[in-house]
Amino acid sequence: MDAEFGFPVAGMGPTLNELGLCDTTWRGGEWTMPASTSSEFNMVAGSQYETLTTYTAKLSGGTLAAAASISTHTGKDIINDFITHTGARNIEHIVGHSALTADMGVVAQRSDALGIKFIGGLEKNKVKGIIDSMRIIDKYNISTLQRQSGRKKSLKQEDIFMLATGGKNMKQMGWTAHRALDDAKAERHWLTALPEFSDMFFGAEKVKCSISLPAFRKYHEQYQKHREFKRSLAGP
């Protein structure tokens, strides 16, 4: 999954501009993809409801701004529909590069502000947890997917994508970077193409990769408390 978001006011919560999700299934020792695009989720919030920052708008070359300018969907719409989609598609794990602190973390923050029980909704739909590909690359020191100079750290999504495509970038593959559904498709592509992930998930020496939703809730609640405390330090 992928989320496009921004922070219009420093120190305050995020706005949520777009959500995208596409799924895949491991069956019989290989990945299978849904045959229909109806399995995909993509929704943009109208800019009259969710502020689109100049920075976020520039990332996609203006395409997100164009979509937001005509969308009638609110932030509540896209979060509630996303929750509904996970149930309709029987999603077990939600995968994202830096999902814990960015994509899923931001959606949880925005949900709180909008009065939506996001994590509870996912639990009701029997979602088991989150897989943050960036965190597991670093946790298990997958050196082929880490920077080779300076501090060892996970490569960015764009760099991992090019490893999986033999040097082709998203544009060359027909996708737009920093659009939620296209970013989700790009991650699905390298997640299923690179053997490192299949080995970690399903190999003979498979490792724990999922963050359970109860653990995610605990992280989110602690993060929110920390954020409120930092805001209080600025004075009344």
Tab-separated table of C-alpha atoms in Angstrom:
chain	number	residue	atom	x	y	z
A	1	MET	CA	0.000	0.000	0.000
A	2	ASP	CA	1.005	3.598	-0.323
A	3	ALA	CA	-0.236	6.929	0.988
A	4	GLU	CA	0.406	10.439	-0.270
A	5	PHE	CA	0.231	13.026	2.476
A	6	GLY	CA	1.571	16.312	3.744
A	7	PHE	CA	2.096	18.440	6.836
A	8	PRO	CA	0.640	21.878	6.039
A	9	VAL	CA	1.364	23.282	9.517
A	10	ALA	CA	4.643	22.480	11.269
A	11	GLY	CA	4.129	20.510	14.460
A	12	MET	CA	0.539	19.660	13.644
A	13	GLY	CA	-0.963	16.485	12.224
A	14	PRO	CA	-0.906	15.364	8.585
A	15	THR	CA	-3.440	15.695	5.827
A	16	LEU	CA	-4.139	12.623	3.699
A	17	ASN	CA	-4.320	13.168	-0.055
A	18	GLU	CA	-4.357	9.719	-1.652
A	19	LEU	CA	-4.419	6.024	-0.775
A	20	GLY	CA	-3.526	3.116	-3.036
A	21	LEU	CA	-3.508	-0.647	-2.524
A	22	CYS	CA	-3.019	-3.672	-4.758
A	23	ASP	CA	-2.725	-7.268	-3.646
A	24	THR	CA	-0.939	-10.505	-4.447
A	25	THR	CA	-1.091	-14.068	-3.113
A	26	TRP	CA	1.572	-16.689	-2.466
A	27	ARG	CA	0.182	-19.974	-3.723
A	28	GLY	CA	1.894	-23.223	-4.679
A	29	GLY	CA	5.367	-21.796	-4.219
A	30	GLU	CA	4.871	-18.711	-6.373
A	31	TRP	CA	3.224	-15.305	-6.423
A	32	THR	CA	-0.086	-14.885	-8.229
A	33	MET	CA	-1.649	-11.582	-9.242
A	34	PRO	CA	-5.374	-10.760	-9.459
A	35	ALA	CA	-6.631	-10.865	-13.038
A	36	SER	CA	-8.839	-7.788	-12.709
A	37	THR	CA	-8.055	-4.186	-11.819
A	38	SER	CA	-11.231	-4.260	-9.716
A	39	SER	CA	-9.017	-5.803	-7.032
A	40	GLU	CA	-7.148	-2.493	-6.732
A	41	PHE	CA	-7.959	0.407	-4.461
A	42	ASN	CA	-7.220	4.026	-5.298
A	43	MET	CA	-8.892	7.167	-4.023
A	44	VAL	CA	-7.879	10.826	-3.978
A	45	ALA	CA	-9.206	13.355	-1.482
A	46	GLY	CA	-10.491	16.642	-2.815
A	47	SER	CA	-8.144	19.548	-2.127
A	48	GLN	CA	-11.081	21.453	-0.616
A	49	TYR	CA	-11.205	18.797	2.134
A	50	GLU	CA	-7.576	17.721	2.585
A	51	THR	CA	-4.914	20.379	2.074
A	52	LEU	CA	-2.432	19.424	-0.630
A	53	THR	CA	0.949	20.957	0.131
A	54	THR	CA	3.076	22.411	-2.621
A	55	TYR	CA	5.797	19.890	-1.839
A	56	THR	CA	3.481	16.868	-2.133
A	57	ALA	CA	1.921	18.253	-5.316
A	58	LYS	CA	5.329	18.662	-6.984
A	59	LEU	CA	6.403	15.087	-6.271
A	60	SER	CA	4.000	13.624	-8.831
A	61	GLY	CA	4.597	16.309	-11.439
A	62	GLY	CA	1.211	17.913	-10.812
A	63	THR	CA	-0.900	14.829	-11.537
A	64	LEU	CA	-2.071	14.469	-7.935
A	65	ALA	CA	-2.982	18.158	-7.797
A	66	ALA	CA	-5.075	17.767	-10.940
A	67	ALA	CA	-6.906	14.758	-9.495
A	68	ALA	CA	-7.440	16.462	-6.127
A	69	SER	CA	-8.867	19.570	-7.766
A	70	ILE	CA	-11.835	17.626	-9.168
A	71	SER	CA	-12.298	14.968	-6.472
A	72	THR	CA	-15.378	15.169	-4.253
A	73	HIS	CA	-14.044	12.619	-1.739
A	74	THR	CA	-13.199	13.627	1.805
A	75	GLY	CA	-10.452	12.249	4.012
A	76	LYS	CA	-13.091	10.224	5.823
A	77	ASP	CA	-14.249	8.750	2.518
A	78	ILE	CA	-10.867	7.425	1.494
A	79	ILE	CA	-10.027	5.954	4.909
A	80	ASN	CA	-13.425	4.295	5.382
A	81	ASP	CA	-13.387	2.923	1.830
A	82	PHE	CA	-9.851	1.639	2.341
A	83	ILE	CA	-10.977	-0.236	5.456
A	84	THR	CA	-13.947	-1.682	3.548
A	85	HIS	CA	-11.656	-2.768	0.700
A	86	THR	CA	-9.373	-4.744	3.028
A	87	GLY	CA	-12.380	-6.742	4.147
A	88	ALA	CA	-13.757	-7.267	0.642
A	89	ARG	CA	-10.369	-8.522	-0.589
A	90	ASN	CA	-9.600	-10.573	2.546
A	91	ILE	CA	-6.304	-8.772	2.981
A	92	GLU	CA	-4.145	-10.502	5.601
A	93	HIS	CA	-1.074	-8.272	5.662
A	94	ILE	CA	-0.618	-4.687	4.526
A	95	VAL	CA	2.822	-4.127	3.035
A	96	GLY	CA	4.594	-0.814	2.565
A	97	HIS	CA	8.121	0.570	2.410
A	98	SER	CA	8.377	2.512	5.692
A	99	ALA	CA	4.743	1.643	6.359
A	100	LEU	CA	5.011	1.783	10.140
A	101	THR	CA	6.244	5.351	10.464
A	102	ALA	CA	4.976	6.792	7.178
A	103	ASP	CA	2.050	5.324	5.220
A	104	MET	CA	0.135	3.393	7.876
A	105	GLY	CA	1.325	5.671	10.644
A	106	VAL	CA	0.010	8.749	8.862
A	107	VAL	CA	-3.333	7.120	8.078
A	108	ALA	CA	-3.705	6.218	11.761
A	109	GLN	CA	-2.916	9.797	12.775
A	110	ARG	CA	-5.384	11.280	10.313
A	111	SER	CA	-8.020	8.741	11.360
A	112	ASP	CA	-7.749	9.898	14.960
A	113	ALA	CA	-8.283	13.497	13.880
A	114	LEU	CA	-11.336	12.503	11.833
A	115	GLY	CA	-12.846	10.265	14.509
A	116	ILE	CA	-12.321	7.015	12.603
A	117	LYS	CA	-11.371	3.753	14.334
A	118	PHE	CA	-8.842	2.784	11.683
A	119	ILE	CA	-6.925	0.033	13.469
A	120	GLY	CA	-10.136	-1.377	14.931
A	121	GLY	CA	-11.668	-1.496	11.467
A	122	LEU	CA	-8.729	-3.466	10.140
A	123	GLU	CA	-8.944	-5.868	13.080
A	124	LYS	CA	-12.655	-6.382	12.421
A	125	ASN	CA	-11.739	-7.331	8.846
A	126	LYS	CA	-9.235	-9.879	10.175
A	127	VAL	CA	-6.148	-8.086	8.858
A	128	LYS	CA	-3.274	-9.772	10.697
A	129	GLY	CA	-0.632	-7.087	10.549
A	130	ILE	CA	1.765	-4.798	8.713
A	131	ILE	CA	4.934	-5.719	6.847
A	132	ASP	CA	7.319	-2.783	6.645
A	133	SER	CA	9.820	-3.776	3.955
A	134	MET	CA	12.249	-1.023	4.923
A	135	ARG	CA	12.388	-2.185	8.523
A	136	ILE	CA	12.879	-5.864	7.722
A	137	ILE	CA	15.684	-5.096	5.230
A	138	ASP	CA	17.570	-3.340	8.013
A	139	LYS	CA	16.523	-5.693	10.819
A	140	TYR	CA	17.870	-8.723	8.984
A	141	ASN	CA	20.727	-6.888	7.246
A	142	ILE	CA	19.742	-7.802	3.695
A	143	SER	CA	22.937	-6.322	2.274
A	144	THR	CA	21.867	-6.648	-1.379
A	145	LEU	CA	19.056	-4.172	-0.644
A	146	GLN	CA	21.082	-1.771	1.497
A	147	ARG	CA	23.347	1.147	0.666
A	148	GLN	CA	26.901	-0.025	0.182
A	149	SER	CA	28.591	3.156	1.393
A	150	GLY	CA	28.285	4.968	4.715
A	151	ARG	CA	25.832	3.662	7.273
A	152	LYS	CA	24.118	0.480	6.126
A	153	LYS	CA	20.518	1.388	5.520
A	154	SER	CA	17.694	0.194	3.269
A	155	LEU	CA	17.684	1.476	-0.276
A	156	LYS	CA	14.831	3.764	-1.276
A	157	GLN	CA	11.898	2.225	-3.091
A	158	GLU	CA	12.993	3.706	-6.438
A	159	ASP	CA	16.415	2.069	-6.148
A	160	ILE	CA	15.023	-1.335	-5.178
A	161	PHE	CA	12.555	-1.088	-8.056
A	162	MET	CA	15.391	-0.539	-10.527
A	163	LEU	CA	17.226	-3.567	-9.133
A	164	ALA	CA	14.157	-5.666	-9.886
A	165	THR	CA	13.648	-4.252	-13.395
A	166	GLY	CA	17.207	-4.328	-14.647
A	167	GLY	CA	17.627	-0.577	-14.409
A	168	LYS	CA	14.220	0.621	-15.610
A	169	ASN	CA	12.519	3.309	-13.538
A	170	MET	CA	8.811	3.664	-12.848
A	171	LYS	CA	8.221	6.058	-15.725
A	172	GLN	CA	9.776	3.597	-18.164
A	173	MET	CA	7.405	0.949	-16.822
A	174	GLY	CA	4.396	3.216	-17.359
A	175	TRP	CA	3.872	4.291	-13.755
A	176	THR	CA	4.013	7.685	-12.039
A	177	ALA	CA	6.170	7.941	-8.924
A	178	HIS	CA	4.475	9.435	-5.854
A	179	ARG	CA	0.989	8.434	-6.975
A	180	ALA	CA	-0.356	6.030	-4.394
A	181	LEU	CA	-1.580	3.160	-6.570
A	182	ASP	CA	1.427	3.282	-8.908
A	183	ASP	CA	3.819	3.293	-5.952
A	184	ALA	CA	1.932	0.317	-4.505
A	185	LYS	CA	2.208	-1.517	-7.836
A	186	ALA	CA	5.917	-0.733	-8.021
A	187	GLU	CA	6.470	-2.167	-4.565
A	188	ARG	CA	4.440	-5.258	-5.378
A	189	HIS	CA	6.586	-5.700	-8.478
A	190	TRP	CA	9.901	-5.753	-6.640
A	191	LEU	CA	8.506	-7.556	-3.609
A	192	THR	CA	7.458	-10.488	-5.798
A	193	ALA	CA	10.377	-10.325	-8.248
A	194	LEU	CA	13.300	-10.255	-5.827
A	195	PRO	CA	14.081	-13.618	-4.185
A	196	GLU	CA	15.189	-12.028	-0.916
A	197	PHE	CA	11.582	-11.385	0.117
A	198	SER	CA	10.167	-14.759	-0.901
A	199	ASP	CA	12.970	-16.412	1.048
A	200	MET	CA	12.255	-14.326	4.159
A	201	PHE	CA	8.503	-14.893	3.969
A	202	PHE	CA	8.284	-18.525	2.895
A	203	GLY	CA	11.784	-20.044	2.625
A	204	ALA	CA	13.297	-22.803	4.720
A	205	GLU	CA	14.767	-20.204	7.066
A	206	LYS	CA	11.827	-17.789	7.040
A	207	VAL	CA	11.870	-15.018	9.628
A	208	LYS	CA	9.275	-12.960	11.475
A	209	CYS	CA	8.337	-10.033	9.255
A	210	SER	CA	4.872	-8.929	10.372
A	211	ILE	CA	4.020	-6.268	12.948
A	212	SER	CA	0.749	-7.319	14.575
A	213	LEU	CA	-2.099	-4.825	14.755
A	214	PRO	CA	-2.031	-4.811	18.599
A	215	ALA	CA	1.667	-3.900	18.387
A	216	PHE	CA	0.889	-1.241	15.784
A	217	ARG	CA	-1.814	0.210	18.049
A	218	LYS	CA	0.650	0.371	20.935
A	219	TYR	CA	3.216	2.112	18.725
A	220	HIS	CA	0.603	4.562	17.441
A	221	GLU	CA	-0.689	5.446	20.899
A	222	GLN	CA	2.832	6.044	22.195
A	223	TYR	CA	3.658	8.151	19.144
A	224	GLN	CA	0.557	10.285	19.639
A	225	LYS	CA	1.394	10.861	23.300
A	226	HIS	CA	4.948	11.831	22.376
A	227	ARG	CA	3.713	14.214	19.690
A	228	GLU	CA	1.299	15.902	22.093
A	229	PHE	CA	4.023	16.227	24.696
A	230	LYS	CA	6.361	17.890	22.191
A	231	ARG	CA	3.606	20.322	21.246
A	232	SER	CA	3.082	21.200	24.910
A	233	LEU	CA	6.743	22.198	25.256
A	234	ALA	CA	6.135	25.168	22.984
A	235	GLY	CA	4.033	26.736	25.706
A	236	PRO	CA	0.323	27.616	25.929
